[in-house]
Amino acid sequence: MKRIWLDLGDLGAFAASASPFDLWQDHGLGLLRTILLQRGVVTHLCSVRSLRGWDQLPSLVAGYDLLLMNVRSYTFPLAREAAQIFKRANPEGVVVTGGMHATVALPEMESVGAFDRIVKGAGEQIIVDVATDPLAFPRVITGASARSMDDWPRIDRTLWPNPRLPGYPWPLEPECGWGPGPVATILTSRVCPWQCSFCNEASFIANMGRRSPEAVIDELNEIDDRYGPLGSVVIHDSMFFQQPSWLERWLDTYPRRAHRRWPYWAAARADTVRRWPDLFEALVRETNWSMISIGFESGSDRMLRVLNKECTAADNYFTIDLVNRLGDEYARRGQEPPKLWANIMLAIPGETREEAFDTMRMVRAMRYRQISPAFYSPYPGSALGYQLIAEGRSLMTEDNYHRYPKDEKVRGIDYAFYRDLLAGRYDEEIGRRPFAPISDRAPADAARPAHHFYLFDLRDGRQKLAYGATPEDALETLRARLPGAPPDVIDRDRCRVIKQRDLQQYLDHLG
Ligand code: B12
Ligand code: SF4
């Protein structure tokens, strides 16, 4: 059987100059092709990113029996187009798809007739069998994940597509302004356990053991020996700063065991920085954590509540102050200061203009930063995304799943205002907003009440999803999102608590 794996990404990204983020490699593809090769199943490779137009694809896929693809929501339209082209070139050929979109939006995947087999969930245990005899499986298959990432083989990076671009350090990756090149992207953990309502990845990605710090460092050393010298590292984990015992081992091991303390990009949350400030500071200083990605999202507590961020504006300011202080100290010594990669979200449902100004005001408090602004986007897979889709308020279409601050994402939001805001037309108003009070910026050690997801029965027979520490708190969250139209809940005390992991079981009744 002749098999081809099609790498998905923006058409032409490898042919012309694209954003460095579009040049990064796909770990799902890398992992699964490595497993296949180790089990003797050969796959050829082609990348959509190397095409200048779809008309180039038919001759590249002609003659193959099987097409494999990793489909994320934002690559779904590409996968659909590619599958149709593959089928026209090979009417007897079989298309096998897997990836995130199969798990979060199965009906959309099923609606594409050219997808012969669709694998939900993790692929590592099933990929060999499904690539060997796909027709032995039903159309929709559920994969199972390994117990730990230490059970995954190291990715053979030469199985990634080679962009053949001048200056692209394949099989390493190019620098993007976060640290010197060449870059190695790597994962140490698979899923973030928090439950922000615009993300909820723990509801669709299986929890699994984190890789040991030693295994991660040994892989970086090997990459450095084989393809280096390595310039910096991007730790792609959704949430690096979790599990203090793991972080302490990383703190102890990385400076001693790694060939060099390569500077790295990795993600944290403001509330945990405030809870474990000493650990955070030690990691920045001793492991060269030079680009700290934080999902600050908003400077408004009300909006952080709508996002179920379980962080406060005071947590955000605590983290900003700490990084400012560290940065000032590095700058005084003539060293490159650590910086924030600050994720900011605007156009959140229910947000007032003043609240958006507070977010921009918070950005101004950061002295060492790169800003990554987004408009709130109702992704399938996320709690608020599913709820807004059910309310008929999502403007995202299957052809357009991204959260860049240009397209309109949710009905009823004044995007013209937000475009003006980003263009600087409200800078004076922003300057007049107060910073959060300093008195509220002490470290936080008291545990906060856990948030839950609640399903409230509505008078029309449907159900409304809301979240908070108690049912009353969850209704308060709904009121923040829907100020003019409070939901008509039958009985606020008779609601059902559901687990984040079970979210997808309740979608049919949302409204
Ligand atoms: C790295 C990463 C990126 C990289 C991707 C680089 C690349 N070329 O792949 C970059 C930074 C570019 C990126 C960008 C974006 N990302 Co991103 N990203 C991730 C991240 C952190 C890790 C992905 C990863 O490597 N996972 C590890 C691999 C092993 O997993 P995997 O690919 O899913 O593969 C497994 C299974 O899906 C399955 N599988 C996969 N393919 C196949 C195929 C077959 C045949 C089979 C059987 C099985 C199978 O098996 C694999 C092993 O179990 C995830 C979060 C996460 N925790 O995974 C978000 C995530 C995928 N990203 C997400 C989003 C929203 C985005 C953006 C849209 C954000 C934005 N800026 O607007 C952009 C889109 C950019 C664009 N071009 O439009 C969402 C996607 C949600 C969704 N519904 O698809 C995620 C889940 C984050 C989140 N929680 O919101 N991202
Ligand atoms: S947004 Fe960040 S902190 Fe929240 S659940 Fe997703 S990865 Fe975790």
Coordinates of N, CA, C and O and ligand atoms in Angstrom, one line a residue, residues 5 8 10 21-22 24-29 31-32 49 68-74 96-101 104 119 121-124 126-127 130 152 187 190-191 198-199 201 204-205 236-238 379-380 401-404, ligand 1:
W5 N 1.4 11.2 3.8 CA 0.9 12.0 4.9 C 1.0 13.5 4.4 O 2.0 13.9 3.9
L8 N -0.5 20.0 6.9 CA -1.5 21.0 6.7 C -1.0 22.4 7.3 O -0.4 22.4 8.4
D10 N -0.9 27.0 6.1 CA -1.3 27.9 5.0 C -0.6 27.7 3.7 O 0.6 27.5 3.7
F21 N 5.5 31.8 12.8 CA 4.6 30.8 13.5 C 4.1 29.8 12.4 O 3.8 28.7 12.7
D22 N 3.9 30.3 11.2 CA 3.4 29.4 10.1 C 4.5 28.4 9.7 O 4.2 27.6 8.8
W24 N 6.4 26.7 11.8 CA 6.7 25.7 12.8 C 6.2 24.3 12.4 O 5.3 24.2 11.6
Q25 N 6.8 23.3 13.0 CA 6.5 22.0 12.6 C 5.4 21.4 13.5 O 5.2 21.8 14.6
D26 N 4.7 20.3 13.0 CA 3.6 19.7 13.6 C 4.0 18.5 14.4 O 4.5 17.5 13.8
H27 N 3.9 18.6 15.7 CA 4.3 17.5 16.6 C 3.4 16.2 16.4 O 3.9 15.1 16.6
G28 N 2.2 16.4 16.1 CA 1.3 15.3 15.9 C 1.8 14.5 14.7 O 1.9 13.2 14.8
L29 N 2.0 15.2 13.6 CA 2.5 14.5 12.4 C 3.9 13.8 12.7 O 4.1 12.7 12.4
L31 N 5.2 12.8 15.6 CA 5.1 11.7 16.5 C 4.6 10.5 15.7 O 5.1 9.4 15.8
L32 N 3.5 10.7 15.0 CA 2.8 9.5 14.4 C 3.6 8.9 13.3 O 3.7 7.7 13.1
R49 N 1.9 23.5 2.7 CA 2.6 24.8 2.9 C 3.6 25.0 1.7 O 4.1 26.1 1.5
L68 N -3.2 10.4 4.8 CA -3.3 10.6 6.2 C -3.2 12.1 6.5 O -2.3 12.8 5.9
M69 N -4.0 12.6 7.5 CA -3.9 14.1 7.8 C -4.2 14.3 9.3 O -5.1 13.6 9.9
N70 N -3.5 15.3 9.9 CA -3.8 15.7 11.3 C -4.7 17.0 11.1 O -4.2 18.0 10.7
V71 N -6.0 16.9 11.5 CA -6.9 18.0 11.2 C -7.2 18.8 12.5 O -7.7 18.2 13.5
R72 N -6.7 20.1 12.6 CA -7.1 20.9 13.7 C -8.2 21.8 13.2 O -8.4 21.9 12.0
S73 N -9.0 22.5 14.1 CA -10.1 23.3 13.6 C -9.6 24.3 12.5 O -10.3 24.5 11.5
Y74 N -8.4 24.9 12.8 CA -8.0 25.9 11.8 C -7.4 25.3 10.5 O -7.1 26.1 9.6
V96 N -7.7 8.9 5.6 CA -7.8 8.7 7.0 C -7.5 10.0 7.7 O -6.4 10.5 7.5
T97 N -8.4 10.5 8.5 CA -8.1 11.8 9.2 C -8.2 11.5 10.7 O -8.9 10.6 11.2
G98 N -7.4 12.4 11.4 CA -7.4 12.4 12.9 C -7.1 13.8 13.3 O -7.0 14.7 12.5
G99 N -7.0 14.0 14.7 CA -6.6 15.3 15.2 C -7.7 15.9 15.9 O -8.8 15.4 16.0
M100 N -7.4 17.1 16.5 CA -8.2 17.8 17.4 C -9.7 18.1 16.9 O -10.6 18.0 17.6
H101 N -9.8 18.4 15.6 CA -11.1 18.8 15.1 C -12.1 17.6 15.1 O -13.3 17.7 15.3
V104 N -13.5 17.6 18.6 CA -14.4 18.7 19.1 C -15.5 19.0 18.1 O -16.5 19.6 18.5
V119 N -10.6 9.5 13.0 CA -10.1 9.0 14.3 C -10.2 10.1 15.3 O -9.6 11.1 15.2
G121 N -9.7 11.6 19.2 CA -8.8 11.4 20.3 C -7.3 11.1 19.9 O -6.9 11.4 18.8
A122 N -6.6 10.5 20.8 CA -5.2 10.3 20.6 C -4.9 9.2 19.5 O -5.7 8.3 19.4
G123 N -3.8 9.4 18.8 CA -3.5 8.4 17.7 C -2.4 7.4 17.9 O -2.3 6.5 17.1
E124 N -1.7 7.6 19.0 CA -0.4 6.8 19.1 C -0.6 5.3 19.2 O 0.2 4.5 18.7
I126 N -3.2 3.6 17.8 CA -4.1 3.1 16.8 C -3.5 3.3 15.4 O -3.9 2.7 14.4
I127 N -2.5 4.2 15.3 CA -2.1 4.7 14.0 C -1.5 3.6 13.1 O -1.8 3.5 11.9
V130 N -4.5 1.4 11.8 CA -5.4 2.1 10.9 C -4.7 2.5 9.6 O -5.3 2.6 8.5
W152 N 6.0 7.8 24.7 CA 6.1 8.2 23.3 C 7.6 8.1 22.8 O 8.5 8.4 23.6
L187 N 7.6 19.4 23.6 CA 6.5 19.4 24.5 C 7.0 18.6 25.8 O 7.7 17.6 25.7
R190 N 1.1 17.4 28.1 CA 0.2 17.2 27.1 C -1.1 18.1 27.2 O -1.7 18.5 26.2
V191 N -1.5 18.4 28.4 CA -2.7 19.1 28.6 C -2.7 20.0 29.8 O -2.1 19.7 30.8
F198 N -12.9 29.7 27.3 CA -12.6 29.8 25.8 C -11.6 28.7 25.3 O -11.2 28.8 24.2
C199 N -11.3 27.8 26.2 CA -10.3 26.8 25.9 C -10.7 25.4 26.2 O -11.0 24.6 25.4
E201 N -9.3 22.7 27.1 CA -8.6 21.6 26.3 C -8.7 20.3 27.1 O -8.6 19.2 26.5
F204 N -11.1 17.8 25.9 CA -11.0 17.0 24.6 C -9.6 16.4 24.4 O -9.3 15.7 23.4
I205 N -8.6 16.7 25.3 CA -7.3 16.0 25.2 C -7.2 15.2 26.5 O -7.4 15.7 27.6
H236 N 6.3 24.1 23.9 CA 5.0 24.3 23.3 C 3.9 24.0 24.2 O 2.7 24.2 23.9
D237 N 4.2 23.5 25.5 CA 3.1 23.1 26.4 C 2.1 24.2 26.5 O 2.4 25.4 26.7
S238 N 0.8 23.8 26.6 CA -0.2 24.8 26.9 C 0.0 25.4 28.2 O -0.2 26.6 28.5
Y379 N -14.6 29.0 20.0 CA -14.1 27.7 19.4 C -15.0 26.5 19.8 O -15.4 26.4 21.0
P380 N -15.3 25.6 18.9 CA -15.9 24.4 19.3 C -14.9 23.7 20.2 O -13.7 23.8 19.9
Y401 N -11.6 29.3 11.3 CA -11.4 29.1 12.7 C -10.1 29.7 13.2 O -9.1 29.0 13.4
H402 N -10.0 31.0 13.4 CA -8.8 31.5 14.0 C -9.2 32.7 14.9 O -10.4 33.1 14.8
R403 N -8.3 33.2 15.8 CA -8.8 34.2 16.7 C -8.0 35.5 16.5 O -7.9 36.3 17.4
Y404 N -7.4 35.7 15.3 CA -6.7 37.0 15.1 C -7.6 38.2 15.2 O -8.8 38.1 14.8
Ligands
B12_1 C1 1.9 23.8 19.0 C2 0.5 24.5 18.9 C3 0.4 25.4 17.9 C4 1.5 25.7 16.9 C5 1.3 24.7 15.7 C6 2.5 24.4 14.9 C7 2.2 23.3 14.0 N1 2.6 23.5 12.7 O1 1.5 22.3 14.3 C8 1.1 27.2 16.5 C9 1.8 28.1 17.5 C10 1.5 27.7 15.1 C11 -0.4 27.2 16.8 C12 -1.2 28.1 16.3 C13 -2.5 28.2 16.6 N2 -3.2 27.4 17.5 CO1 -2.4 25.9 18.4 N3 -1.7 24.6 19.6 C14 -0.6 24.1 19.7 C15 -0.5 23.2 21.0 C16 0.0 24.0 22.2 C17 0.2 21.9 20.8 C18 -0.2 21.0 19.6 C19 0.6 19.8 19.6 O2 1.7 19.7 19.0 N4 0.1 18.8 20.3 C20 0.8 17.5 20.5 C21 0.4 16.5 19.3 C22 1.1 15.2 19.6 O3 -1.0 16.4 19.4 P1 -1.9 16.4 18.1 O4 -1.3 17.2 17.0 O5 -3.3 16.8 18.5 O6 -1.9 14.9 17.6 C23 -2.5 13.8 18.4 C24 -3.9 13.5 18.1 O7 -4.7 14.7 17.7 C25 -3.9 12.4 17.1 N5 -3.8 12.7 15.7 C26 -3.3 13.8 15.1 N6 -3.3 13.6 13.8 C27 -3.8 12.4 13.5 C28 -3.9 11.8 12.3 C29 -4.4 10.5 12.3 C30 -4.5 9.8 11.0 C31 -4.7 9.8 13.5 C32 -5.2 8.4 13.5 C33 -4.6 10.5 14.7 C34 -4.1 11.8 14.7 O8 -2.8 11.7 17.5 C35 -1.7 12.6 18.0 C36 -1.1 11.9 19.2 O9 -2.0 11.6 20.2 C37 -2.1 22.9 21.1 C38 -2.5 22.6 22.6 C39 -2.3 21.1 22.9 N7 -2.2 20.9 24.2 O10 -2.2 20.2 22.1 C40 -2.7 24.2 20.6 C41 -4.0 24.1 19.8 C42 -4.0 22.9 18.9 N8 -4.0 25.3 19.1 C43 -5.2 25.9 19.0 C44 -5.5 27.2 18.4 C45 -6.8 27.7 18.6 C46 -4.5 27.8 17.6 C47 -4.7 29.1 16.8 C48 -5.9 29.1 16.0 C49 -4.6 30.3 17.8 C50 -4.6 31.7 17.1 N9 -3.6 32.4 17.1 O11 -5.6 32.1 16.5 C51 -3.4 29.2 16.0 C52 -3.7 28.9 14.5 C53 -2.7 29.3 13.5 C54 -3.1 29.2 12.1 N10 -2.2 29.0 11.2 O12 -4.3 29.5 11.8 C55 -6.2 25.1 19.7 C56 -7.0 24.3 18.7 C57 -8.4 24.0 19.0 C58 -9.0 23.2 17.9 N11 -10.3 23.1 18.1 O13 -8.5 22.8 16.9 C59 -5.3 24.2 20.7 C60 -5.9 22.9 21.1 C61 -5.1 25.1 21.9 C62 -6.3 25.4 22.7 N12 -6.5 24.7 23.8 O14 -7.1 26.3 22.4 N13 -0.7 26.2 17.7

